[in-house]
PDB file of C-alpha atoms in Angstrom:
ATOM      1  CA  UNK P 757       1.000   1.856  15.295  1.00 61.00           C
ATOM      2  CA  UNK P 758       3.873   4.278  15.520  1.00 63.00           C
ATOM      3  CA  UNK P 759       4.541   7.479  13.662  1.00 65.00           C
ATOM      4  CA  UNK P 760       8.089   8.234  12.542  1.00 59.00           C
ATOM      5  CA  UNK P 761       8.781  11.952  12.542  1.00 54.00           C
ATOM      6  CA  UNK P 762       5.198  12.516  11.363  1.00 56.00           C
ATOM      7  CA  UNK P 763       6.121  11.367   7.849  1.00 80.00           C
ATOM      8  CA  UNK P 764       5.851   7.591   7.874  1.00 89.00           C
ATOM      9  CA  UNK P 765       3.452   5.582   9.983  1.00 91.00           C
ATOM     10  CA  UNK P 766       4.176   1.919  10.652  1.00 91.00           C
ATOM     11  CA  UNK P 767       1.642  -0.660  11.788  1.00 94.00           C
ATOM     12  CA  UNK P 768       3.002  -4.032  12.909  1.00 95.00           C
ATOM     13  CA  UNK P 769       1.345  -7.398  12.401  1.00 97.00           C
ATOM     14  CA  UNK P 770       2.871 -10.796  13.152  1.00 96.00           C
ATOM     15  CA  UNK P 771       1.930 -13.793  10.977  1.00 95.00           C
ATOM     16  CA  UNK P 772       3.788 -16.833  12.274  1.00 94.00           C
ATOM     17  CA  UNK P 773       7.464 -15.917  12.256  1.00 94.00           C
ATOM     18  CA  UNK P 774       7.002 -13.171   9.668  1.00 97.00           C
ATOM     19  CA  UNK P 775       6.626  -9.555  10.785  1.00 98.00           C
ATOM     20  CA  UNK P 776       4.538  -7.420   8.445  1.00 98.00           C
ATOM     21  CA  UNK P 777       5.194  -3.686   8.599  1.00 97.00           C
ATOM     22  CA  UNK P 778       2.406  -1.705   6.972  1.00 97.00           C
ATOM     23  CA  UNK P 779       3.964   1.618   6.026  1.00 96.00           C
ATOM     24  CA  UNK P 780       2.235   4.834   5.010  1.00 95.00           C
ATOM     25  CA  UNK P 781       3.761   8.094   3.824  1.00 95.00           C
ATOM     26  CA  UNK P 782       6.978   9.133   2.127  1.00 94.00           C
ATOM     27  CA  UNK P 783      10.402   7.530   2.443  1.00 95.00           C
ATOM     28  CA  UNK P 784      12.719  10.451   1.793  1.00 94.00           C
ATOM     29  CA  UNK P 785      15.879  12.015   3.247  1.00 94.00           C
ATOM     30  CA  UNK P 786      14.024  13.134   6.378  1.00 93.00           C
ATOM     31  CA  UNK P 787      11.906  10.056   7.126  1.00 94.00           C
ATOM     32  CA  UNK P 788      14.259   7.264   5.997  1.00 95.00           C
ATOM     33  CA  UNK P 789      16.861   7.433   8.839  1.00 94.00           C
ATOM     34  CA  UNK P 790      14.249   7.130  11.641  1.00 93.00           C
ATOM     35  CA  UNK P 791      12.363   4.487   9.612  1.00 94.00           C
ATOM     36  CA  UNK P 792      15.611   2.530   9.245  1.00 95.00           C
ATOM     37  CA  UNK P 793      16.291   2.752  12.999  1.00 95.00           C
ATOM     38  CA  UNK P 794      12.759   1.442  13.661  1.00 93.00           C
ATOM     39  CA  UNK P 795      13.213  -1.501  11.278  1.00 96.00           C
ATOM     40  CA  UNK P 796      16.634  -2.276  12.789  1.00 97.00           C
ATOM     41  CA  UNK P 797      15.010  -2.295  16.249  1.00 96.00           C
ATOM     42  CA  UNK P 798      12.753  -5.123  15.039  1.00 97.00           C
ATOM     43  CA  UNK P 799      15.744  -6.963  13.551  1.00 98.00           C
ATOM     44  CA  UNK P 800      17.791  -6.550  16.738  1.00 97.00           C
ATOM     45  CA  UNK P 801      14.829  -7.938  18.704  1.00 96.00           C
ATOM     46  CA  UNK P 802      14.979 -11.153  16.667  1.00 97.00           C
ATOM     47  CA  UNK P 803      12.607 -10.451  13.760  1.00 97.00           C
ATOM     48  CA  UNK P 804      14.556 -11.656  10.720  1.00 98.00           C
ATOM     49  CA  UNK P 805      11.671 -12.275   8.298  1.00 98.00           C
ATOM     50  CA  UNK P 806      10.182  -8.943   7.323  1.00 98.00           C
ATOM     51  CA  UNK P 807       7.425  -8.036   4.898  1.00 98.00           C
ATOM     52  CA  UNK P 808       6.997  -4.385   4.031  1.00 98.00           C
ATOM     53  CA  UNK P 809       3.534  -3.415   2.844  1.00 98.00           C
ATOM     54  CA  UNK P 810       4.285  -0.559   0.459  1.00 98.00           C
ATOM     55  CA  UNK P 811       0.685   0.085  -0.631  1.00 98.00           C
ATOM     56  CA  UNK P 812       0.748   3.287   1.453  1.00 97.00           C
ATOM     57  CA  UNK P 813       4.181   4.541   0.367  1.00 97.00           C
ATOM     58  CA  UNK P 814       3.632   7.157  -2.319  1.00 94.00           C
ATOM     59  CA  UNK P 815       7.194   8.483  -2.617  1.00 96.00           C
ATOM     60  CA  UNK P 816      10.622   6.845  -2.444  1.00 96.00           C
ATOM     61  CA  UNK P 817      13.861   8.830  -2.655  1.00 96.00           C
ATOM     62  CA  UNK P 818      17.450   7.592  -2.943  1.00 95.00           C
ATOM     63  CA  UNK P 819      17.633   7.782   0.868  1.00 96.00           C
ATOM     64  CA  UNK P 820      14.666   5.391   1.053  1.00 96.00           C
ATOM     65  CA  UNK P 821      16.378   3.048  -1.393  1.00 97.00           C
ATOM     66  CA  UNK P 822      19.562   3.113   0.695  1.00 96.00           C
ATOM     67  CA  UNK P 823      17.485   2.183   3.735  1.00 97.00           C
ATOM     68  CA  UNK P 824      15.962  -0.810   1.881  1.00 98.00           C
ATOM     69  CA  UNK P 825      19.398  -1.944   0.706  1.00 97.00           C
ATOM     70  CA  UNK P 826      20.862  -1.633   4.204  1.00 97.00           C
ATOM     71  CA  UNK P 827      17.989  -3.683   5.714  1.00 98.00           C
ATOM     72  CA  UNK P 828      18.283  -6.318   2.954  1.00 97.00           C
ATOM     73  CA  UNK P 829      22.053  -6.714   3.535  1.00 97.00           C
ATOM     74  CA  UNK P 830      21.647  -6.928   7.320  1.00 97.00           C
ATOM     75  CA  UNK P 831      18.933  -9.601   7.048  1.00 98.00           C
ATOM     76  CA  UNK P 832      21.043 -11.640   4.610  1.00 96.00           C
ATOM     77  CA  UNK P 833      23.823 -11.821   7.196  1.00 97.00           C
ATOM     78  CA  UNK P 834      21.252 -13.175   9.681  1.00 98.00           C
ATOM     79  CA  UNK P 835      19.754 -15.701   7.202  1.00 97.00           C
ATOM     80  CA  UNK P 836      16.626 -13.562   7.150  1.00 98.00           C
ATOM     81  CA  UNK P 837      14.723 -11.998   4.320  1.00 97.00           C
ATOM     82  CA  UNK P 838      13.029  -8.741   3.348  1.00 98.00           C
ATOM     83  CA  UNK P 839      10.119  -8.796   0.906  1.00 98.00           C
ATOM     84  CA  UNK P 840       8.204  -5.749  -0.322  1.00 98.00           C
ATOM     85  CA  UNK P 841       4.651  -6.141  -1.571  1.00 98.00           C
ATOM     86  CA  UNK P 842       1.815  -4.035  -2.957  1.00 98.00           C
ATOM     87  CA  UNK P 843       4.319  -1.474  -4.261  1.00 98.00           C
ATOM     88  CA  UNK P 844       2.563   1.529  -5.831  1.00 97.00           C
ATOM     89  CA  UNK P 845       3.165   2.355  -9.513  1.00 96.00           C
ATOM     90  CA  UNK P 846       5.152   5.524  -8.732  1.00 95.00           C
ATOM     91  CA  UNK P 847       7.470   3.703  -6.343  1.00 97.00           C
ATOM     92  CA  UNK P 848       7.782   0.689  -8.683  1.00 97.00           C
ATOM     93  CA  UNK P 849       8.884   3.053 -11.467  1.00 97.00           C
ATOM     94  CA  UNK P 850      11.650   4.381  -9.200  1.00 96.00           C
ATOM     95  CA  UNK P 851      12.733   0.830  -8.264  1.00 97.00           C
ATOM     96  CA  UNK P 852      12.827  -0.240 -11.926  1.00 97.00           C
ATOM     97  CA  UNK P 853      14.728   2.845 -13.121  1.00 96.00           C
ATOM     98  CA  UNK P 854      17.370   2.277 -10.439  1.00 95.00           C
ATOM     99  CA  UNK P 855      17.589  -1.482 -11.020  1.00 96.00           C
ATOM    100  CA  UNK P 856      16.420  -2.127  -7.464  1.00 96.00           C
ATOM    101  CA  UNK P 857      13.626  -4.368  -8.773  1.00 96.00           C
ATOM    102  CA  UNK P 858      16.444  -6.912  -9.335  1.00 96.00           C
ATOM    103  CA  UNK P 859      18.068  -6.324  -5.934  1.00 95.00           C
ATOM    104  CA  UNK P 860      14.985  -6.387  -3.714  1.00 97.00           C
ATOM    105  CA  UNK P 861      12.541  -9.235  -3.381  1.00 97.00           C
ATOM    106  CA  UNK P 862       9.130  -8.013  -4.563  1.00 98.00           C
ATOM    107  CA  UNK P 863       5.649  -9.516  -4.544  1.00 98.00           C
ATOM    108  CA  UNK P 864       2.312  -8.294  -5.825  1.00 97.00           C
ATOM    109  CA  UNK P 865       0.154  -9.396  -2.890  1.00 98.00           C
ATOM    110  CA  UNK P 866       0.582 -10.214   0.787  1.00 98.00           C
ATOM    111  CA  UNK P 867      -0.155 -13.910   0.097  1.00 97.00           C
ATOM    112  CA  UNK P 868       2.490 -14.009  -2.671  1.00 98.00           C
ATOM    113  CA  UNK P 869       4.947 -12.338  -0.291  1.00 98.00           C
ATOM    114  CA  UNK P 870       4.248 -14.790   2.551  1.00 97.00           C
ATOM    115  CA  UNK P 871       4.870 -17.721   0.188  1.00 97.00           C
ATOM    116  CA  UNK P 872       8.473 -16.474  -0.282  1.00 95.00           C
ATOM    117  CA  UNK P 873       9.347 -17.563   3.286  1.00 94.00           C
TER     118      UNK P 873
END
């Protein structure tokens, strides 16, 4: 498990060729850039199927949304995929208000998310 700037912790788990990143904390203007660098490290090391467990993310700012969009676009160019699951109500409200619920691939549970690959 690694801690990004003390704001977001990330725990990695590999299931087949899908990397699950269990995130806890806030994705805001301070934590999103280092979180994005961390996710891009995984992508650059060949992990192109990513699941983000958002059950522990209690706040998402526009900077966090930009990070998700940037990761989604990068993975598309590599024929990979990003799926978010277990998104909390507060964060889901933000995604819906911004229209990101139509841009990002979302799933209710980890099993639902894994079936998308």
